[in-house]
Amino acid sequence: MKKILLACAIFFLLFSCKKDSTGTTYKVKYTVTGNNVSQFKITQGVTDNYVLTPFSGTKDTTLSMQPGATLKLDTKATNNNLVGSIYVNDVLKATGADLDTDGDGKTEVKIDYTLQK
């Protein structure tokens, strides 16, 4: 009987301490800086969301995301300098830049990042 009670107590302790991530969300900020930005696309899973373009300067948008989500940023411009970044809980996690080194006047930055579970 003692073994059964001890096994039940251990079982209860192991599974009652399980980390629950269902209530956790991350604050995700996408930032794009450039001139003549013609596309600012955010992909969440299979859903594409577009931020209003065209613009010059810096524009950002912030969303709440669940753990395990794959974050994608795809931005395009017609200038010689474009920078895109992804911040999670105000910490820079991914960034990319296109300085138009080929001289064609078109820049594109694509970034992927997956949130930890």
PDB file of N, CA and C in Angstrom, residues 2 4 7 10 22 29 32-33 41 43 54 58 63 71-72 87-88 90 95-96 104 111 114:
ATOM      1  N   LYS A   2       1.975   1.215   0.753  1.00  0.00           N
ATOM      2  CA  LYS A   2       2.873   2.359   0.791  1.00  0.00           C
ATOM      3  C   LYS A   2       3.473   2.639  -0.574  1.00  0.00           C
ATOM      4  N   ILE A   4       2.118   2.053  -3.478  1.00  0.00           N
ATOM      5  CA  ILE A   4       1.089   2.648  -4.337  1.00  0.00           C
ATOM      6  C   ILE A   4       0.928   4.125  -4.012  1.00  0.00           C
ATOM      7  N   ALA A   7       4.000   5.970  -5.287  1.00  0.00           N
ATOM      8  CA  ALA A   7       3.955   6.094  -6.748  1.00  0.00           C
ATOM      9  C   ALA A   7       2.937   7.146  -7.172  1.00  0.00           C
ATOM     10  N   ILE A  10       4.420  10.636  -6.436  1.00  0.00           N
ATOM     11  CA  ILE A  10       5.432  10.995  -7.422  1.00  0.00           C
ATOM     12  C   ILE A  10       4.766  11.354  -8.745  1.00  0.00           C
ATOM     13  N   THR A  22       0.100  27.382 -22.994  1.00  0.00           N
ATOM     14  CA  THR A  22      -1.069  27.801 -23.762  1.00  0.00           C
ATOM     15  C   THR A  22      -1.433  29.258 -23.498  1.00  0.00           C
ATOM     16  N   LYS A  29       7.308  42.525 -33.027  1.00  0.00           N
ATOM     17  CA  LYS A  29       7.306  43.780 -33.780  1.00  0.00           C
ATOM     18  C   LYS A  29       8.127  43.585 -35.054  1.00  0.00           C
ATOM     19  N   VAL A  32      10.445  47.945 -40.794  1.00  0.00           N
ATOM     20  CA  VAL A  32      11.041  48.103 -42.119  1.00  0.00           C
ATOM     21  C   VAL A  32      11.487  49.559 -42.272  1.00  0.00           C
ATOM     22  N   THR A  33      12.726  49.732 -42.758  1.00  0.00           N
ATOM     23  CA  THR A  33      13.266  51.062 -43.019  1.00  0.00           C
ATOM     24  C   THR A  33      13.804  51.094 -44.443  1.00  0.00           C
ATOM     25  N   LYS A  41       5.190  42.730 -46.235  1.00  0.00           N
ATOM     26  CA  LYS A  41       4.328  41.559 -46.050  1.00  0.00           C
ATOM     27  C   LYS A  41       4.784  40.742 -44.845  1.00  0.00           C
ATOM     28  N   THR A  43       3.918  37.128 -42.893  1.00  0.00           N
ATOM     29  CA  THR A  43       3.239  35.848 -43.048  1.00  0.00           C
ATOM     30  C   THR A  43       3.200  35.136 -41.708  1.00  0.00           C
ATOM     31  N   PRO A  54       2.775  52.594 -50.540  1.00  0.00           N
ATOM     32  CA  PRO A  54       4.208  52.854 -50.409  1.00  0.00           C
ATOM     33  C   PRO A  54       4.491  53.830 -49.273  1.00  0.00           C
ATOM     34  N   THR A  58      10.682  54.817 -41.800  1.00  0.00           N
ATOM     35  CA  THR A  58      10.536  53.610 -40.986  1.00  0.00           C
ATOM     36  C   THR A  58       9.075  53.397 -40.640  1.00  0.00           C
ATOM     37  N   LEU A  63       2.292  42.640 -33.211  1.00  0.00           N
ATOM     38  CA  LEU A  63       1.255  41.624 -33.068  1.00  0.00           C
ATOM     39  C   LEU A  63       1.564  40.748 -31.871  1.00  0.00           C
ATOM     40  N   LEU A  71       7.494  33.139 -38.023  1.00  0.00           N
ATOM     41  CA  LEU A  71       7.342  34.528 -38.411  1.00  0.00           C
ATOM     42  C   LEU A  71       8.117  34.762 -39.699  1.00  0.00           C
ATOM     43  N   LYS A  72       7.477  35.439 -40.651  1.00  0.00           N
ATOM     44  CA  LYS A  72       8.146  35.753 -41.910  1.00  0.00           C
ATOM     45  C   LYS A  72       7.902  37.208 -42.264  1.00  0.00           C
ATOM     46  N   TYR A  87      11.505  41.828 -33.910  1.00  0.00           N
ATOM     47  CA  TYR A  87      11.759  41.911 -32.476  1.00  0.00           C
ATOM     48  C   TYR A  87      10.741  41.043 -31.744  1.00  0.00           C
ATOM     49  N   VAL A  88      11.200  40.319 -30.729  1.00  0.00           N
ATOM     50  CA  VAL A  88      10.311  39.525 -29.888  1.00  0.00           C
ATOM     51  C   VAL A  88      10.475  40.025 -28.460  1.00  0.00           C
ATOM     52  N   ASP A  90      10.578  42.997 -27.458  1.00  0.00           N
ATOM     53  CA  ASP A  90      11.511  44.130 -27.541  1.00  0.00           C
ATOM     54  C   ASP A  90      12.978  43.733 -27.659  1.00  0.00           C
ATOM     55  N   THR A  95      17.379  40.136 -38.407  1.00  0.00           N
ATOM     56  CA  THR A  95      17.431  41.343 -39.224  1.00  0.00           C
ATOM     57  C   THR A  95      18.092  41.021 -40.551  1.00  0.00           C
ATOM     58  N   GLY A  96      17.765  41.813 -41.536  1.00  0.00           N
ATOM     59  CA  GLY A  96      18.366  41.635 -42.850  1.00  0.00           C
ATOM     60  C   GLY A  96      18.421  42.970 -43.562  1.00  0.00           C
ATOM     61  N   ASP A 104      20.731  47.443 -59.511  1.00  0.00           N
ATOM     62  CA  ASP A 104      19.528  47.422 -60.353  1.00  0.00           C
ATOM     63  C   ASP A 104      18.412  48.326 -59.842  1.00  0.00           C
ATOM     64  N   ILE A 111      13.030  37.536 -44.177  1.00  0.00           N
ATOM     65  CA  ILE A 111      13.493  37.039 -42.882  1.00  0.00           C
ATOM     66  C   ILE A 111      12.503  35.997 -42.373  1.00  0.00           C
ATOM     67  N   THR A 114      11.379  31.450 -35.965  1.00  0.00           N
ATOM     68  CA  THR A 114      10.375  30.630 -35.292  1.00  0.00           C
ATOM     69  C   THR A 114      10.437  30.893 -33.789  1.00  0.00           C
TER      70      THR A 114
END
